[in-house]
Amino acid sequence: MFQVNYIQLHETMKEKYGDLHWWPADTVDQIIIGSILTQNTAWKNVEVAIKNLSVANKDNLHAISEMEIDQLREYIRPAGFFNQKSGYLKEICIAIEKAGGIGKVGEFNDQELEKFLISIKGVGRETMQDIMLYAFRRKVFVVDKYTERIFSRIGIIEKGMKNAFELGKEIEKGMKIEDLNNFHGEIVEICKNICQTNPKCNQCFLKNDCNYAKDFTDP
DNA sequence: CACCAGGAATGTA
DNA sequence: TACATTCATGGT
């Protein structure tokens, strides 16, 4: 079995999916809302929650920043963890408003933006990366559970690197932002459509490069 | 019925 | 630093 690198992995998936135009949302505000709501939660449930906000014309940071927590909780209930997420969501909306809104926060440099986001309760490493890349178009590679799964199965963690996060820092330096955007989208799509629904991975178009598929074919 | 989903905070050792 | 636990709905 030959060893693929991250560029080859991206090229293979790009060929299949084309430009994905991630993140799946209509507005920047929806991207930020979705990044909180999708924490350890199926995207389908997040869509319902965002729809609830949207039909009430509350799918924006300003509306949420001044919404009663009890009401917010009912809108987002389908996305699970609603007691925590209602608080997290209101917190990040207030924090951005307080910092002068999306426009002002968008003027932060990468380091300032990362520090600002990670200081908000409910925003951890991956959520911060999602918002950096997809809401503020910064050169960031997102490492989520799917990324760790794919990288581990395909075995592209390079020697000297401990985990997907370390490789991610290399990937950030080595790829253009539009490729970083697509790459993470591709990883999520392939995991949602194939690895997740077919745990044995035997229908995956990456199967020749996938350690997990190899394990499956072994007796 | 059991298990998991595009995590993060909190507590323990 | 490295794990374990908790949070909660909806699909398979």
PDB file of C-alpha atoms (C1' of nucleotides) in Angstrom:
ATOM      1  CA  MET A   1       0.000   0.000   0.000  1.00  0.00           C
ATOM      2  CA  PHE A   2       1.452   3.332  -1.002  1.00  0.00           C
ATOM      3  CA  GLN A   3       1.543   6.257   1.332  1.00  0.00           C
ATOM      4  CA  VAL A   4      -0.535   9.312   0.422  1.00  0.00           C
ATOM      5  CA  ASN A   5       0.161  12.804   1.675  1.00  0.00           C
ATOM      6  CA  TYR A   6      -2.445  15.396   2.573  1.00  0.00           C
ATOM      7  CA  ILE A   7      -2.214  17.093  -0.809  1.00  0.00           C
ATOM      8  CA  GLN A   8      -3.018  13.871  -2.635  1.00  0.00           C
ATOM      9  CA  LEU A   9      -5.857  13.171  -0.217  1.00  0.00           C
ATOM     10  CA  HIS A  10      -7.314  16.618  -0.871  1.00  0.00           C
ATOM     11  CA  GLU A  11      -6.915  16.269  -4.653  1.00  0.00           C
ATOM     12  CA  THR A  12      -8.691  12.909  -4.644  1.00  0.00           C
ATOM     13  CA  MET A  13     -11.635  14.250  -2.703  1.00  0.00           C
ATOM     14  CA  LYS A  14     -11.758  17.531  -4.639  1.00  0.00           C
ATOM     15  CA  GLU A  15     -12.097  15.496  -7.811  1.00  0.00           C
ATOM     16  CA  LYS A  16     -15.171  13.827  -6.408  1.00  0.00           C
ATOM     17  CA  TYR A  17     -16.879  16.777  -4.699  1.00  0.00           C
ATOM     18  CA  GLY A  18     -15.734  19.837  -6.632  1.00  0.00           C
ATOM     19  CA  ASP A  19     -16.092  23.207  -4.908  1.00  0.00           C
ATOM     20  CA  LEU A  20     -18.214  22.630  -1.826  1.00  0.00           C
ATOM     21  CA  HIS A  21     -18.697  26.294  -0.897  1.00  0.00           C
ATOM     22  CA  TRP A  22     -18.586  25.597   2.811  1.00  0.00           C
ATOM     23  CA  TRP A  23     -19.794  26.400   5.499  1.00  0.00           C
ATOM     24  CA  PRO A  24     -23.415  25.332   4.781  1.00  0.00           C
ATOM     25  CA  ALA A  25     -25.219  28.535   5.850  1.00  0.00           C
ATOM     26  CA  ASP A  26     -26.771  31.633   4.295  1.00  0.00           C
ATOM     27  CA  THR A  27     -25.060  34.287   6.408  1.00  0.00           C
ATOM     28  CA  VAL A  28     -21.956  34.850   8.515  1.00  0.00           C
ATOM     29  CA  ASP A  29     -24.182  35.026  11.598  1.00  0.00           C
ATOM     30  CA  GLN A  30     -25.606  31.605  10.753  1.00  0.00           C
ATOM     31  CA  ILE A  31     -22.090  30.187  10.449  1.00  0.00           C
ATOM     32  CA  ILE A  32     -21.261  31.329  13.969  1.00  0.00           C
ATOM     33  CA  ILE A  33     -24.586  30.098  15.356  1.00  0.00           C
ATOM     34  CA  GLY A  34     -24.153  26.748  13.623  1.00  0.00           C
ATOM     35  CA  SER A  35     -20.594  26.303  14.896  1.00  0.00           C
ATOM     36  CA  ILE A  36     -21.884  26.347  18.475  1.00  0.00           C
ATOM     37  CA  LEU A  37     -24.989  24.268  17.833  1.00  0.00           C
ATOM     38  CA  THR A  38     -23.180  21.488  15.940  1.00  0.00           C
ATOM     39  CA  GLN A  39     -20.914  20.617  18.867  1.00  0.00           C
ATOM     40  CA  ASN A  40     -21.164  16.829  19.219  1.00  0.00           C
ATOM     41  CA  THR A  41     -24.491  16.942  17.413  1.00  0.00           C
ATOM     42  CA  ALA A  42     -25.788  15.663  14.066  1.00  0.00           C
ATOM     43  CA  TRP A  43     -26.031  18.498  11.541  1.00  0.00           C
ATOM     44  CA  LYS A  44     -29.613  17.543  10.682  1.00  0.00           C
ATOM     45  CA  ASN A  45     -30.689  18.540  14.185  1.00  0.00           C
ATOM     46  CA  VAL A  46     -28.762  21.798  13.907  1.00  0.00           C
ATOM     47  CA  GLU A  47     -30.630  22.631  10.699  1.00  0.00           C
ATOM     48  CA  VAL A  48     -33.940  22.360  12.528  1.00  0.00           C
ATOM     49  CA  ALA A  49     -32.717  24.625  15.313  1.00  0.00           C
ATOM     50  CA  ILE A  50     -31.449  27.264  12.877  1.00  0.00           C
ATOM     51  CA  LYS A  51     -34.708  27.040  10.966  1.00  0.00           C
ATOM     52  CA  ASN A  52     -36.592  27.721  14.205  1.00  0.00           C
ATOM     53  CA  LEU A  53     -34.532  30.868  14.711  1.00  0.00           C
ATOM     54  CA  SER A  54     -34.811  31.821  11.070  1.00  0.00           C
ATOM     55  CA  VAL A  55     -38.619  31.725  10.804  1.00  0.00           C
ATOM     56  CA  ALA A  56     -38.753  33.922  13.916  1.00  0.00           C
ATOM     57  CA  ASN A  57     -36.254  36.262  12.274  1.00  0.00           C
ATOM     58  CA  LYS A  58     -33.863  35.601  15.157  1.00  0.00           C
ATOM     59  CA  ASP A  59     -31.017  33.947  13.223  1.00  0.00           C
ATOM     60  CA  ASN A  60     -28.660  36.849  13.837  1.00  0.00           C
ATOM     61  CA  LEU A  61     -26.183  37.772  16.542  1.00  0.00           C
ATOM     62  CA  HIS A  62     -27.930  40.956  17.636  1.00  0.00           C
ATOM     63  CA  ALA A  63     -31.303  39.302  18.194  1.00  0.00           C
ATOM     64  CA  ILE A  64     -29.760  36.472  20.189  1.00  0.00           C
ATOM     65  CA  SER A  65     -27.632  38.827  22.285  1.00  0.00           C
ATOM     66  CA  GLU A  66     -30.763  40.360  23.779  1.00  0.00           C
ATOM     67  CA  MET A  67     -33.023  37.304  23.807  1.00  0.00           C
ATOM     68  CA  GLU A  68     -34.364  35.729  26.995  1.00  0.00           C
ATOM     69  CA  ILE A  69     -32.429  32.533  27.684  1.00  0.00           C
ATOM     70  CA  ASP A  70     -35.627  30.530  28.210  1.00  0.00           C
ATOM     71  CA  GLN A  71     -36.905  31.524  24.785  1.00  0.00           C
ATOM     72  CA  LEU A  72     -33.556  30.836  23.101  1.00  0.00           C
ATOM     73  CA  ARG A  73     -33.519  27.395  24.699  1.00  0.00           C
ATOM     74  CA  GLU A  74     -36.846  26.480  23.097  1.00  0.00           C
ATOM     75  CA  TYR A  75     -35.705  27.576  19.615  1.00  0.00           C
ATOM     76  CA  ILE A  76     -32.550  25.452  19.760  1.00  0.00           C
ATOM     77  CA  ARG A  77     -33.973  22.464  21.654  1.00  0.00           C
ATOM     78  CA  PRO A  78     -33.705  20.061  18.659  1.00  0.00           C
ATOM     79  CA  ALA A  79     -29.909  20.544  18.585  1.00  0.00           C
ATOM     80  CA  GLY A  80     -29.512  18.971  22.037  1.00  0.00           C
ATOM     81  CA  PHE A  81     -27.505  20.188  25.063  1.00  0.00           C
ATOM     82  CA  PHE A  82     -29.881  23.144  24.992  1.00  0.00           C
ATOM     83  CA  ASN A  83     -29.219  24.240  28.566  1.00  0.00           C
ATOM     84  CA  GLN A  84     -25.514  24.705  27.853  1.00  0.00           C
ATOM     85  CA  LYS A  85     -25.756  25.827  24.251  1.00  0.00           C
ATOM     86  CA  SER A  86     -28.351  28.523  24.916  1.00  0.00           C
ATOM     87  CA  GLY A  87     -25.889  30.075  27.359  1.00  0.00           C
ATOM     88  CA  TYR A  88     -22.902  29.628  25.056  1.00  0.00           C
ATOM     89  CA  LEU A  89     -24.768  31.093  22.111  1.00  0.00           C
ATOM     90  CA  LYS A  90     -25.884  34.176  23.986  1.00  0.00           C
ATOM     91  CA  GLU A  91     -22.372  34.610  25.405  1.00  0.00           C
ATOM     92  CA  ILE A  92     -20.643  34.659  22.023  1.00  0.00           C
ATOM     93  CA  CYS A  93     -23.255  36.991  20.556  1.00  0.00           C
ATOM     94  CA  ILE A  94     -22.841  39.422  23.441  1.00  0.00           C
ATOM     95  CA  ALA A  95     -19.052  39.178  23.226  1.00  0.00           C
ATOM     96  CA  ILE A  96     -19.059  40.066  19.523  1.00  0.00           C
ATOM     97  CA  GLU A  97     -21.551  42.892  20.018  1.00  0.00           C
ATOM     98  CA  LYS A  98     -19.458  44.235  22.888  1.00  0.00           C
ATOM     99  CA  ALA A  99     -16.331  44.094  20.742  1.00  0.00           C
ATOM    100  CA  GLY A 100     -18.052  46.304  18.168  1.00  0.00           C
ATOM    101  CA  GLY A 101     -19.798  43.755  15.990  1.00  0.00           C
ATOM    102  CA  ILE A 102     -18.673  41.429  13.194  1.00  0.00           C
ATOM    103  CA  GLY A 103     -17.056  44.273  11.273  1.00  0.00           C
ATOM    104  CA  LYS A 104     -14.803  45.352  14.134  1.00  0.00           C
ATOM    105  CA  VAL A 105     -13.914  41.784  15.111  1.00  0.00           C
ATOM    106  CA  GLY A 106     -13.044  41.184  11.475  1.00  0.00           C
ATOM    107  CA  GLU A 107     -10.287  43.782  11.802  1.00  0.00           C
ATOM    108  CA  PHE A 108      -8.468  41.715  14.454  1.00  0.00           C
ATOM    109  CA  ASN A 109      -5.304  40.011  13.247  1.00  0.00           C
ATOM    110  CA  ASP A 110      -5.192  36.214  13.387  1.00  0.00           C
ATOM    111  CA  GLN A 111      -3.590  36.087  16.801  1.00  0.00           C
ATOM    112  CA  GLU A 112      -5.993  38.613  18.322  1.00  0.00           C
ATOM    113  CA  LEU A 113      -9.003  36.884  16.788  1.00  0.00           C
ATOM    114  CA  GLU A 114      -7.966  33.462  18.070  1.00  0.00           C
ATOM    115  CA  LYS A 115      -7.387  34.819  21.561  1.00  0.00           C
ATOM    116  CA  PHE A 116     -10.720  36.648  21.527  1.00  0.00           C
ATOM    117  CA  LEU A 117     -12.705  33.616  20.387  1.00  0.00           C
ATOM    118  CA  ILE A 118     -11.054  31.051  22.659  1.00  0.00           C
ATOM    119  CA  SER A 119     -11.708  33.281  25.676  1.00  0.00           C
ATOM    120  CA  ILE A 120     -15.456  32.945  25.149  1.00  0.00           C
ATOM    121  CA  LYS A 121     -17.067  30.198  27.230  1.00  0.00           C
ATOM    122  CA  GLY A 122     -18.382  27.504  24.908  1.00  0.00           C
ATOM    123  CA  VAL A 123     -15.793  28.154  22.203  1.00  0.00           C
ATOM    124  CA  GLY A 124     -13.086  25.490  22.238  1.00  0.00           C
ATOM    125  CA  ARG A 125     -10.391  24.642  19.713  1.00  0.00           C
ATOM    126  CA  GLU A 126     -12.535  23.320  16.897  1.00  0.00           C
ATOM    127  CA  THR A 127     -15.307  25.894  17.192  1.00  0.00           C
ATOM    128  CA  MET A 128     -12.652  28.602  17.184  1.00  0.00           C
ATOM    129  CA  GLN A 129     -11.129  27.131  14.023  1.00  0.00           C
ATOM    130  CA  ASP A 130     -14.543  26.858  12.328  1.00  0.00           C
ATOM    131  CA  ILE A 131     -15.269  30.516  12.998  1.00  0.00           C
ATOM    132  CA  MET A 132     -11.755  31.628  12.039  1.00  0.00           C
ATOM    133  CA  LEU A 133     -11.873  29.869   8.658  1.00  0.00           C
ATOM    134  CA  TYR A 134     -15.497  30.074   7.604  1.00  0.00           C
ATOM    135  CA  ALA A 135     -16.831  33.248   9.231  1.00  0.00           C
ATOM    136  CA  PHE A 136     -13.660  35.390   9.081  1.00  0.00           C
ATOM    137  CA  ARG A 137     -11.853  33.732   6.145  1.00  0.00           C
ATOM    138  CA  ARG A 138      -8.588  33.176   7.984  1.00  0.00           C
ATOM    139  CA  LYS A 139      -5.961  30.673   6.896  1.00  0.00           C
ATOM    140  CA  VAL A 140      -6.834  27.922   9.356  1.00  0.00           C
ATOM    141  CA  PHE A 141      -7.166  24.164   8.982  1.00  0.00           C
ATOM    142  CA  VAL A 142     -10.011  22.722  11.041  1.00  0.00           C
ATOM    143  CA  VAL A 143      -9.284  19.570  13.043  1.00  0.00           C
ATOM    144  CA  ASP A 144     -12.429  17.803  14.203  1.00  0.00           C
ATOM    145  CA  LYS A 145     -13.299  14.225  15.124  1.00  0.00           C
ATOM    146  CA  TYR A 146     -13.805  13.352  11.446  1.00  0.00           C
ATOM    147  CA  THR A 147     -10.381  14.750  10.552  1.00  0.00           C
ATOM    148  CA  GLU A 148      -8.692  12.649  13.224  1.00  0.00           C
ATOM    149  CA  ARG A 149     -10.582   9.574  12.010  1.00  0.00           C
ATOM    150  CA  ILE A 150      -9.690  10.022   8.342  1.00  0.00           C
ATOM    151  CA  PHE A 151      -6.058  10.919   9.012  1.00  0.00           C
ATOM    152  CA  SER A 152      -5.663   7.968  11.330  1.00  0.00           C
ATOM    153  CA  ARG A 153      -7.325   5.483   8.952  1.00  0.00           C
ATOM    154  CA  ILE A 154      -5.377   6.647   5.945  1.00  0.00           C
ATOM    155  CA  GLY A 155      -2.197   6.936   7.969  1.00  0.00           C
ATOM    156  CA  ILE A 156      -0.993  10.331   6.797  1.00  0.00           C
ATOM    157  CA  ILE A 157       0.264  11.562  10.150  1.00  0.00           C
ATOM    158  CA  GLU A 158       3.875  12.219   9.237  1.00  0.00           C
ATOM    159  CA  LYS A 159       6.746  10.962  11.348  1.00  0.00           C
ATOM    160  CA  GLY A 160       7.672  13.300  14.147  1.00  0.00           C
ATOM    161  CA  MET A 161       4.051  14.421  14.470  1.00  0.00           C
ATOM    162  CA  LYS A 162       1.897  13.261  17.345  1.00  0.00           C
ATOM    163  CA  ASN A 163      -1.589  13.906  16.061  1.00  0.00           C
ATOM    164  CA  ALA A 164      -3.883  15.456  13.471  1.00  0.00           C
ATOM    165  CA  PHE A 165      -3.604  18.853  15.112  1.00  0.00           C
ATOM    166  CA  GLU A 166       0.157  19.007  14.560  1.00  0.00           C
ATOM    167  CA  LEU A 167      -0.258  17.978  10.931  1.00  0.00           C
ATOM    168  CA  GLY A 168      -2.978  20.599  10.688  1.00  0.00           C
ATOM    169  CA  LYS A 169      -0.497  23.349  11.526  1.00  0.00           C
ATOM    170  CA  GLU A 170       1.659  22.157   8.611  1.00  0.00           C
ATOM    171  CA  ILE A 171      -1.363  21.991   6.320  1.00  0.00           C
ATOM    172  CA  GLU A 172      -2.240  25.597   7.163  1.00  0.00           C
ATOM    173  CA  LYS A 173       1.163  26.715   5.973  1.00  0.00           C
ATOM    174  CA  GLY A 174       1.134  24.525   2.868  1.00  0.00           C
ATOM    175  CA  MET A 175      -2.290  25.213   1.377  1.00  0.00           C
ATOM    176  CA  LYS A 176      -4.236  28.163   0.035  1.00  0.00           C
ATOM    177  CA  ILE A 177      -7.292  29.331   1.957  1.00  0.00           C
ATOM    178  CA  GLU A 178      -9.772  28.147  -0.657  1.00  0.00           C
ATOM    179  CA  ASP A 179      -8.216  24.679  -0.451  1.00  0.00           C
ATOM    180  CA  LEU A 180      -8.348  24.736   3.354  1.00  0.00           C
ATOM    181  CA  ASN A 181     -12.012  25.649   3.022  1.00  0.00           C
ATOM    182  CA  ASN A 182     -12.759  22.762   0.687  1.00  0.00           C
ATOM    183  CA  PHE A 183     -10.500  20.250   2.451  1.00  0.00           C
ATOM    184  CA  HIS A 184     -12.400  20.326   5.723  1.00  0.00           C
ATOM    185  CA  GLY A 185     -15.725  20.242   3.895  1.00  0.00           C
ATOM    186  CA  GLU A 186     -14.572  17.200   1.941  1.00  0.00           C
ATOM    187  CA  ILE A 187     -13.534  15.402   5.121  1.00  0.00           C
ATOM    188  CA  VAL A 188     -16.914  16.025   6.721  1.00  0.00           C
ATOM    189  CA  GLU A 189     -18.802  14.991   3.593  1.00  0.00           C
ATOM    190  CA  ILE A 190     -16.905  11.746   3.127  1.00  0.00           C
ATOM    191  CA  CYS A 191     -17.281  10.817   6.790  1.00  0.00           C
ATOM    192  CA  LYS A 192     -20.978  11.683   6.868  1.00  0.00           C
ATOM    193  CA  ASN A 193     -21.747   9.924   3.610  1.00  0.00           C
ATOM    194  CA  ILE A 194     -19.452   6.928   3.770  1.00  0.00           C
ATOM    195  CA  CYS A 195     -17.322   6.216   6.863  1.00  0.00           C
ATOM    196  CA  GLN A 196     -20.158   6.947   9.264  1.00  0.00           C
ATOM    197  CA  THR A 197     -22.883   5.009   7.512  1.00  0.00           C
ATOM    198  CA  ASN A 198     -20.513   2.252   6.432  1.00  0.00           C
ATOM    199  CA  PRO A 199     -18.211   1.668   9.403  1.00  0.00           C
ATOM    200  CA  LYS A 200     -16.316  -0.986   7.496  1.00  0.00           C
ATOM    201  CA  CYS A 201     -15.443   1.581   4.848  1.00  0.00           C
ATOM    202  CA  ASN A 202     -15.591  -1.041   2.064  1.00  0.00           C
ATOM    203  CA  GLN A 203     -17.432   1.280  -0.323  1.00  0.00           C
ATOM    204  CA  CYS A 204     -15.130   4.221   0.174  1.00  0.00           C
ATOM    205  CA  PHE A 205     -13.399   5.520  -2.951  1.00  0.00           C
ATOM    206  CA  LEU A 206     -10.326   5.997  -0.789  1.00  0.00           C
ATOM    207  CA  LYS A 207     -10.286   2.348   0.210  1.00  0.00           C
ATOM    208  CA  ASN A 208      -6.977   1.564  -1.468  1.00  0.00           C
ATOM    209  CA  ASP A 209      -5.331   4.195   0.722  1.00  0.00           C
ATOM    210  CA  CYS A 210      -7.267   3.440   3.881  1.00  0.00           C
ATOM    211  CA  ASN A 211      -5.786   1.377   6.698  1.00  0.00           C
ATOM    212  CA  TYR A 212      -9.217   0.679   8.071  1.00  0.00           C
ATOM    213  CA  ALA A 213     -10.296  -0.886   4.773  1.00  0.00           C
ATOM    214  CA  LYS A 214      -7.164  -2.982   4.763  1.00  0.00           C
ATOM    215  CA  ASP A 215      -7.996  -4.258   8.241  1.00  0.00           C
ATOM    216  CA  PHE A 216     -11.431  -5.193   6.995  1.00  0.00           C
ATOM    217  CA  THR A 217     -10.081  -7.351   4.201  1.00  0.00           C
ATOM    218  CA  ASP A 218      -7.686  -9.154   6.532  1.00  0.00           C
ATOM    219  CA  PRO A 219      -9.031 -12.410   8.028  1.00  0.00           C
TER     220      PRO A 219
ATOM    221  C1'  DC B   1     -32.716  -1.306  23.536  1.00  0.00           C
ATOM    222  C1'  DA B   2     -27.937   0.534  22.723  1.00  0.00           C
ATOM    223  C1'  DC B   3     -25.129   3.626  20.385  1.00  0.00           C
ATOM    224  C1'  DC B   4     -23.620   7.848  18.324  1.00  0.00           C
ATOM    225  C1'  DA B   5     -23.479  12.652  16.335  1.00  0.00           C
ATOM    226  C1'  DG B   6     -18.843  18.170  12.597  1.00  0.00           C
ATOM    227  C1'  DG B   7     -17.258  19.469  21.473  1.00  0.00           C
ATOM    228  C1'  DA B   8     -16.415  21.890  25.607  1.00  0.00           C
ATOM    229  C1'  DA B   9     -16.253  22.583  30.571  1.00  0.00           C
ATOM    230  C1'  DT B  10     -15.119  20.684  34.746  1.00  0.00           C
ATOM    231  C1'  DG B  11     -12.905  17.681  37.981  1.00  0.00           C
ATOM    232  C1'  DT B  12      -9.320  14.313  39.221  1.00  0.00           C
ATOM    233  C1'  DA B  13      -4.641  12.314  39.531  1.00  0.00           C
TER     234       DA B  13
ATOM    235  C1'  DT C   1      -0.592  16.721  30.844  1.00  0.00           C
ATOM    236  C1'  DA C   2      -3.968  13.032  30.283  1.00  0.00           C
ATOM    237  C1'  DC C   3      -8.374  10.948  31.089  1.00  0.00           C
ATOM    238  C1'  DA C   4     -13.234  10.552  32.836  1.00  0.00           C
ATOM    239  C1'  DT C   5     -17.789  12.539  33.291  1.00  0.00           C
ATOM    240  C1'  DT C   6     -21.614  15.410  31.999  1.00  0.00           C
ATOM    241  C1'  DC C   7     -24.701  17.505  28.863  1.00  0.00           C
ATOM    242  C1'  DA C   8     -29.680  15.873  25.557  1.00  0.00           C
ATOM    243  C1'  DT C   9     -32.200  15.395  21.120  1.00  0.00           C
ATOM    244  C1'  DG C  10     -33.061  12.475  17.157  1.00  0.00           C
ATOM    245  C1'  DG C  11     -31.636   8.890  13.825  1.00  0.00           C
ATOM    246  C1'  DT C  12     -30.214   4.015  12.956  1.00  0.00           C
TER     247       DT C  12
END
